[in-house]
Amino acid sequence: AQTVTQSQPEMSVQEAETVTLSCTYDTSESNYYLFWYKQPPSRQMILVIRQEAYKQQNATENRFSVNFQKAAKSFSLKISDSQLGDTAMYFCAFMKRIGGSQGNLIFGKGTKLSVKP
Amino acid sequence: GAVVSQHPSRVICKSGTSVKIECRSLDFQATTMFWYRQFPKQSLMLMATSNEGSKATYEQGVEKDKFLINHASLTLSTLTVTSAHPEDSSFYICSASRVQDTQYFGPGTRLTVL
């Protein structure tokens, strides 16, 4: 069974600074996806970034980038130039590829990020 | 693109009544929809997976007779909480996806059972 671990329950960062959120996972699968979702106080889950395991290049989306280390099963999220609107719960998630069907998301327990002015 | 709506956003009902929550993919056809439950300060717990035109697949420990899921079209899935009790009070979130694609989430429904 796959597991996702986020070892930092809470983190804080000053506005405009950079912060890195950690995520490790355990799987015997070779084909899978990894995601970071954010959940602000509104509780709407928002996709931040997605990484396909077969791609060696780290995914980036504007101020958000990942450090994907497949051998180490690590998938950290770096937020640059942190903004107050980045304050949210961040969930790391794993999804395995299952032929032509849709896999389930396995979520970590989340990291609560607070951006301070 | 990839917008998912959920209705209602909040519902309060009396114990013993049934409540229906709708999940719609507004700008894409979703082959699969998922229903989650989230307790305060916790992660999302998958309740069931539904494919259009098929019976839902429930996770272990989720009562399928209590949480009825219908996925009648490629853009609509409904979750009905039957004979709701206070312990069913929670935040319910749906998501929708195409095959082998990212899940996009609805805004959630807060259910309070009195």
mmCIF file of N, CA, C and O in Angstrom, chain A residues 104, chain B residues 6 18-24 30-37 45-73 75-82 92-96:
data_model
loop_
_atom_site.group_PDB
_atom_site.id
_atom_site.type_symbol
_atom_site.label_atom_id
_atom_site.label_comp_id
_atom_site.label_asym_id
_atom_site.label_seq_id
_atom_site.Cartn_x
_atom_site.Cartn_y
_atom_site.Cartn_z
ATOM 1 N N ASN A 104 -6.876 6.419 -7.328
ATOM 2 C CA ASN A 104 -7.275 7.244 -6.204
ATOM 3 C C ASN A 104 -6.104 8.082 -5.724
ATOM 4 O O ASN A 104 -4.944 7.707 -5.858
ATOM 5 N N GLN B 6 -20.383 22.491 -6.348
ATOM 6 C CA GLN B 6 -21.037 21.629 -5.377
ATOM 7 C C GLN B 6 -22.193 22.412 -4.779
ATOM 8 O O GLN B 6 -22.073 23.599 -4.482
ATOM 9 N N SER B 18 -33.049 12.881 5.171
ATOM 10 C CA SER B 18 -32.037 12.602 4.149
ATOM 11 C C SER B 18 -31.609 13.899 3.474
ATOM 12 O O SER B 18 -32.415 14.820 3.323
ATOM 13 N N VAL B 19 -30.374 13.939 3.075
ATOM 14 C CA VAL B 19 -29.809 15.144 2.455
ATOM 15 C C VAL B 19 -29.088 14.745 1.175
ATOM 16 O O VAL B 19 -28.320 13.778 1.164
ATOM 17 N N LYS B 20 -29.345 15.508 0.112
ATOM 18 C CA LYS B 20 -28.691 15.235 -1.164
ATOM 19 C C LYS B 20 -27.706 16.350 -1.485
ATOM 20 O O LYS B 20 -28.041 17.535 -1.396
ATOM 21 N N ILE B 21 -26.509 15.968 -1.874
ATOM 22 C CA ILE B 21 -25.466 16.924 -2.276
ATOM 23 C C ILE B 21 -25.121 16.658 -3.735
ATOM 24 O O ILE B 21 -24.900 15.513 -4.126
ATOM 25 N N GLU B 22 -25.092 17.721 -4.522
ATOM 26 C CA GLU B 22 -24.786 17.592 -5.942
ATOM 27 C C GLU B 22 -23.364 18.049 -6.258
ATOM 28 O O GLU B 22 -22.882 19.018 -5.680
ATOM 29 N N CYS B 23 -22.745 17.361 -7.174
ATOM 30 C CA CYS B 23 -21.405 17.712 -7.641
ATOM 31 C C CYS B 23 -21.435 17.760 -9.167
ATOM 32 O O CYS B 23 -21.838 16.779 -9.804
ATOM 33 N N ARG B 24 -21.049 18.889 -9.720
ATOM 34 C CA ARG B 24 -21.070 19.050 -11.172
ATOM 35 C C ARG B 24 -19.728 19.499 -11.714
ATOM 36 O O ARG B 24 -19.089 20.390 -11.143
ATOM 37 N N ALA B 30 -16.496 14.436 -16.853
ATOM 38 C CA ALA B 30 -15.751 13.693 -15.844
ATOM 39 C C ALA B 30 -16.093 12.218 -15.918
ATOM 40 O O ALA B 30 -17.219 11.819 -15.649
ATOM 41 N N THR B 31 -15.112 11.418 -16.275
ATOM 42 C CA THR B 31 -15.362 9.978 -16.305
ATOM 43 C C THR B 31 -15.458 9.413 -14.897
ATOM 44 O O THR B 31 -16.145 8.424 -14.665
ATOM 45 N N THR B 32 -14.780 10.043 -13.979
ATOM 46 C CA THR B 32 -14.778 9.560 -12.607
ATOM 47 C C THR B 32 -15.008 10.719 -11.639
ATOM 48 O O THR B 32 -14.464 11.804 -11.835
ATOM 49 N N MET B 33 -15.823 10.463 -10.625
ATOM 50 C CA MET B 33 -16.020 11.438 -9.560
ATOM 51 C C MET B 33 -15.747 10.758 -8.228
ATOM 52 O O MET B 33 -15.975 9.550 -8.072
ATOM 53 N N PHE B 34 -15.253 11.532 -7.306
ATOM 54 C CA PHE B 34 -14.876 11.011 -5.999
ATOM 55 C C PHE B 34 -15.599 11.805 -4.916
ATOM 56 O O PHE B 34 -15.835 13.000 -5.056
ATOM 57 N N TRP B 35 -15.907 11.124 -3.834
ATOM 58 C CA TRP B 35 -16.495 11.787 -2.668
ATOM 59 C C TRP B 35 -15.593 11.581 -1.465
ATOM 60 O O TRP B 35 -15.166 10.454 -1.175
ATOM 61 N N TYR B 36 -15.301 12.698 -0.793
ATOM 62 C CA TYR B 36 -14.440 12.687 0.377
ATOM 63 C C TYR B 36 -15.190 13.269 1.571
ATOM 64 O O TYR B 36 -16.123 14.051 1.431
ATOM 65 N N ARG B 37 -14.676 12.916 2.717
ATOM 66 C CA ARG B 37 -15.161 13.506 3.959
ATOM 67 C C ARG B 37 -13.945 14.062 4.683
ATOM 68 O O ARG B 37 -12.867 13.444 4.665
ATOM 69 N N MET B 45 -10.614 12.119 3.612
ATOM 70 C CA MET B 45 -10.801 10.678 3.667
ATOM 71 C C MET B 45 -11.702 10.273 2.504
ATOM 72 O O MET B 45 -12.843 10.721 2.412
ATOM 73 N N LEU B 46 -11.198 9.438 1.612
ATOM 74 C CA LEU B 46 -11.991 9.000 0.474
ATOM 75 C C LEU B 46 -13.135 8.108 0.942
ATOM 76 O O LEU B 46 -12.928 7.158 1.694
ATOM 77 N N MET B 47 -14.334 8.444 0.482
ATOM 78 C CA MET B 47 -15.497 7.627 0.824
ATOM 79 C C MET B 47 -15.821 6.654 -0.309
ATOM 80 O O MET B 47 -16.064 5.474 -0.070
ATOM 81 N N ALA B 48 -15.836 7.163 -1.532
ATOM 82 C CA ALA B 48 -16.238 6.330 -2.652
ATOM 83 C C ALA B 48 -15.800 6.943 -3.964
ATOM 84 O O ALA B 48 -15.553 8.140 -4.061
ATOM 85 N N THR B 49 -15.736 6.070 -4.947
ATOM 86 C CA THR B 49 -15.373 6.450 -6.311
ATOM 87 C C THR B 49 -16.517 6.045 -7.224
ATOM 88 O O THR B 49 -17.031 4.921 -7.101
ATOM 89 N N SER B 50 -16.907 6.924 -8.120
ATOM 90 C CA SER B 50 -17.989 6.549 -9.029
ATOM 91 C C SER B 50 -17.622 6.866 -10.466
ATOM 92 O O SER B 50 -17.035 7.905 -10.761
ATOM 93 N N ASN B 51 -17.950 5.946 -11.328
ATOM 94 C CA ASN B 51 -17.790 6.128 -12.763
ATOM 95 C C ASN B 51 -19.172 6.252 -13.381
ATOM 96 O O ASN B 51 -20.111 5.580 -12.956
ATOM 97 N N GLU B 52 -19.278 7.084 -14.384
ATOM 98 C CA GLU B 52 -20.559 7.350 -15.019
ATOM 99 C C GLU B 52 -21.213 6.064 -15.482
ATOM 100 O O GLU B 52 -20.573 5.246 -16.164
ATOM 101 N N GLY B 53 -22.443 5.868 -15.060
ATOM 102 C CA GLY B 53 -23.210 4.707 -15.479
ATOM 103 C C GLY B 53 -22.913 3.428 -14.720
ATOM 104 O O GLY B 53 -23.518 2.391 -14.999
ATOM 105 N N SER B 54 -22.002 3.489 -13.761
ATOM 106 C CA SER B 54 -21.660 2.298 -12.982
ATOM 107 C C SER B 54 -21.976 2.509 -11.512
ATOM 108 O O SER B 54 -22.133 3.643 -11.060
ATOM 109 N N LYS B 55 -22.012 1.400 -10.785
ATOM 110 C CA LYS B 55 -22.196 1.506 -9.339
ATOM 111 C C LYS B 55 -20.914 2.056 -8.709
ATOM 112 O O LYS B 55 -19.810 1.768 -9.164
ATOM 113 N N ALA B 56 -21.101 2.786 -7.642
ATOM 114 C CA ALA B 56 -19.948 3.361 -6.956
ATOM 115 C C ALA B 56 -19.153 2.285 -6.220
ATOM 116 O O ALA B 56 -19.711 1.271 -5.794
ATOM 117 N N THR B 57 -17.877 2.537 -6.085
ATOM 118 C CA THR B 57 -17.008 1.667 -5.298
ATOM 119 C C THR B 57 -16.733 2.361 -3.974
ATOM 120 O O THR B 57 -16.172 3.450 -3.950
ATOM 121 N N TYR B 58 -17.123 1.711 -2.884
ATOM 122 C CA TYR B 58 -17.009 2.325 -1.567
ATOM 123 C C TYR B 58 -15.734 1.856 -0.863
ATOM 124 O O TYR B 58 -15.325 0.700 -0.992
ATOM 125 N N GLU B 59 -15.157 2.753 -0.094
ATOM 126 C CA GLU B 59 -13.998 2.404 0.704
ATOM 127 C C GLU B 59 -14.444 1.584 1.916
ATOM 128 O O GLU B 59 -15.604 1.663 2.358
ATOM 129 N N GLN B 60 -13.508 0.840 2.427
ATOM 130 C CA GLN B 60 -13.810 -0.018 3.580
ATOM 131 C C GLN B 60 -14.304 0.841 4.739
ATOM 132 O O GLN B 60 -13.723 1.885 5.057
ATOM 133 N N GLY B 61 -15.366 0.392 5.355
ATOM 134 C CA GLY B 61 -15.915 1.106 6.509
ATOM 135 C C GLY B 61 -16.970 2.138 6.161
ATOM 136 O O GLY B 61 -17.600 2.695 7.057
ATOM 137 N N VAL B 62 -17.179 2.409 4.901
ATOM 138 C CA VAL B 62 -18.211 3.367 4.483
ATOM 139 C C VAL B 62 -19.471 2.597 4.139
ATOM 140 O O VAL B 62 -19.453 1.688 3.304
ATOM 141 N N GLU B 63 -20.580 2.952 4.789
ATOM 142 C CA GLU B 63 -21.834 2.231 4.587
ATOM 143 C C GLU B 63 -22.499 2.680 3.284
ATOM 144 O O GLU B 63 -22.962 3.820 3.171
ATOM 145 N N LYS B 64 -22.576 1.781 2.334
ATOM 146 C CA LYS B 64 -23.139 2.167 1.043
ATOM 147 C C LYS B 64 -24.637 2.402 1.103
ATOM 148 O O LYS B 64 -25.195 3.124 0.275
ATOM 149 N N ASP B 65 -25.323 1.806 2.073
ATOM 150 C CA ASP B 65 -26.758 2.047 2.199
ATOM 151 C C ASP B 65 -27.046 3.383 2.862
ATOM 152 O O ASP B 65 -28.156 3.909 2.782
ATOM 153 N N LYS B 66 -26.068 3.925 3.524
ATOM 154 C CA LYS B 66 -26.239 5.206 4.186
ATOM 155 C C LYS B 66 -25.803 6.355 3.267
ATOM 156 O O LYS B 66 -26.410 7.408 3.259
ATOM 157 N N PHE B 67 -24.762 6.135 2.541
ATOM 158 C CA PHE B 67 -24.219 7.159 1.635
ATOM 159 C C PHE B 67 -24.443 6.676 0.199
ATOM 160 O O PHE B 67 -23.624 5.960 -0.372
ATOM 161 N N LEU B 68 -25.587 7.097 -0.359
ATOM 162 C CA LEU B 68 -25.961 6.654 -1.701
ATOM 163 C C LEU B 68 -25.336 7.574 -2.739
ATOM 164 O O LEU B 68 -25.497 8.790 -2.668
ATOM 165 N N ILE B 69 -24.656 6.985 -3.690
ATOM 166 C CA ILE B 69 -24.002 7.775 -4.722
ATOM 167 C C ILE B 69 -24.567 7.401 -6.074
ATOM 168 O O ILE B 69 -24.673 6.229 -6.419
ATOM 169 N N ASN B 70 -24.911 8.446 -6.838
ATOM 170 C CA ASN B 70 -25.427 8.263 -8.188
ATOM 171 C C ASN B 70 -24.588 9.105 -9.136
ATOM 172 O O ASN B 70 -24.373 10.286 -8.888
ATOM 173 N N HIS B 71 -24.118 8.491 -10.193
ATOM 174 C CA HIS B 71 -23.312 9.212 -11.183
ATOM 175 C C HIS B 71 -24.020 9.038 -12.523
ATOM 176 O O HIS B 71 -23.618 8.238 -13.361
ATOM 177 N N ALA B 72 -25.088 9.800 -12.697
ATOM 178 C CA ALA B 72 -26.004 9.574 -13.804
ATOM 179 C C ALA B 72 -25.498 10.101 -15.145
ATOM 180 O O ALA B 72 -25.923 9.635 -16.195
ATOM 181 N N SER B 73 -24.604 11.074 -15.102
ATOM 182 C CA SER B 73 -24.099 11.631 -16.347
ATOM 183 C C SER B 73 -22.628 11.975 -16.182
ATOM 184 O O SER B 73 -22.072 11.877 -15.082
ATOM 185 N N THR B 75 -21.344 14.724 -16.120
ATOM 186 C CA THR B 75 -21.122 16.003 -15.463
ATOM 187 C C THR B 75 -21.798 16.101 -14.099
ATOM 188 O O THR B 75 -21.696 17.137 -13.448
ATOM 189 N N LEU B 76 -22.458 15.050 -13.649
ATOM 190 C CA LEU B 76 -23.204 15.149 -12.397
ATOM 191 C C LEU B 76 -23.094 13.881 -11.575
ATOM 192 O O LEU B 76 -23.326 12.779 -12.062
ATOM 193 N N SER B 77 -22.749 14.061 -10.316
ATOM 194 C CA SER B 77 -22.794 12.980 -9.344
ATOM 195 C C SER B 77 -23.494 13.518 -8.106
ATOM 196 O O SER B 77 -23.359 14.694 -7.769
ATOM 197 N N THR B 78 -24.271 12.650 -7.451
ATOM 198 C CA THR B 78 -24.944 13.073 -6.227
ATOM 199 C C THR B 78 -24.607 12.121 -5.090
ATOM 200 O O THR B 78 -24.424 10.918 -5.295
ATOM 201 N N LEU B 79 -24.522 12.698 -3.908
ATOM 202 C CA LEU B 79 -24.322 11.937 -2.674
ATOM 203 C C LEU B 79 -25.545 12.199 -1.804
ATOM 204 O O LEU B 79 -25.843 13.349 -1.497
ATOM 205 N N THR B 80 -26.236 11.140 -1.431
ATOM 206 C CA THR B 80 -27.378 11.278 -0.534
ATOM 207 C C THR B 80 -27.036 10.630 0.794
ATOM 208 O O THR B 80 -26.699 9.437 0.830
ATOM 209 N N VAL B 81 -27.094 11.420 1.839
ATOM 210 C CA VAL B 81 -26.901 10.903 3.194
ATOM 211 C C VAL B 81 -28.283 10.542 3.716
ATOM 212 O O VAL B 81 -29.124 11.425 3.937
ATOM 213 N N THR B 82 -28.540 9.261 3.870
ATOM 214 C CA THR B 82 -29.875 8.819 4.278
ATOM 215 C C THR B 82 -29.961 8.704 5.800
ATOM 216 O O THR B 82 -28.982 8.336 6.462
ATOM 217 N N TYR B 92 -18.115 17.631 3.410
ATOM 218 C CA TYR B 92 -18.064 16.669 2.316
ATOM 219 C C TYR B 92 -17.561 17.380 1.056
ATOM 220 O O TYR B 92 -18.049 18.453 0.691
ATOM 221 N N ILE B 93 -16.590 16.767 0.409
ATOM 222 C CA ILE B 93 -15.984 17.357 -0.783
ATOM 223 C C ILE B 93 -16.032 16.359 -1.924
ATOM 224 O O ILE B 93 -15.741 15.171 -1.734
ATOM 225 N N CYS B 94 -16.389 16.835 -3.104
ATOM 226 C CA CYS B 94 -16.335 15.977 -4.280
ATOM 227 C C CYS B 94 -15.182 16.418 -5.172
ATOM 228 O O CYS B 94 -14.683 17.542 -5.063
ATOM 229 N N SER B 95 -14.755 15.514 -6.013
ATOM 230 C CA SER B 95 -13.779 15.870 -7.036
ATOM 231 C C SER B 95 -14.160 15.156 -8.323
ATOM 232 O O SER B 95 -14.912 14.172 -8.303
ATOM 233 N N ALA B 96 -13.647 15.659 -9.439
ATOM 234 C CA ALA B 96 -13.962 15.083 -10.735
ATOM 235 C C ALA B 96 -12.702 15.035 -11.574
ATOM 236 O O ALA B 96 -11.820 15.892 -11.444
#
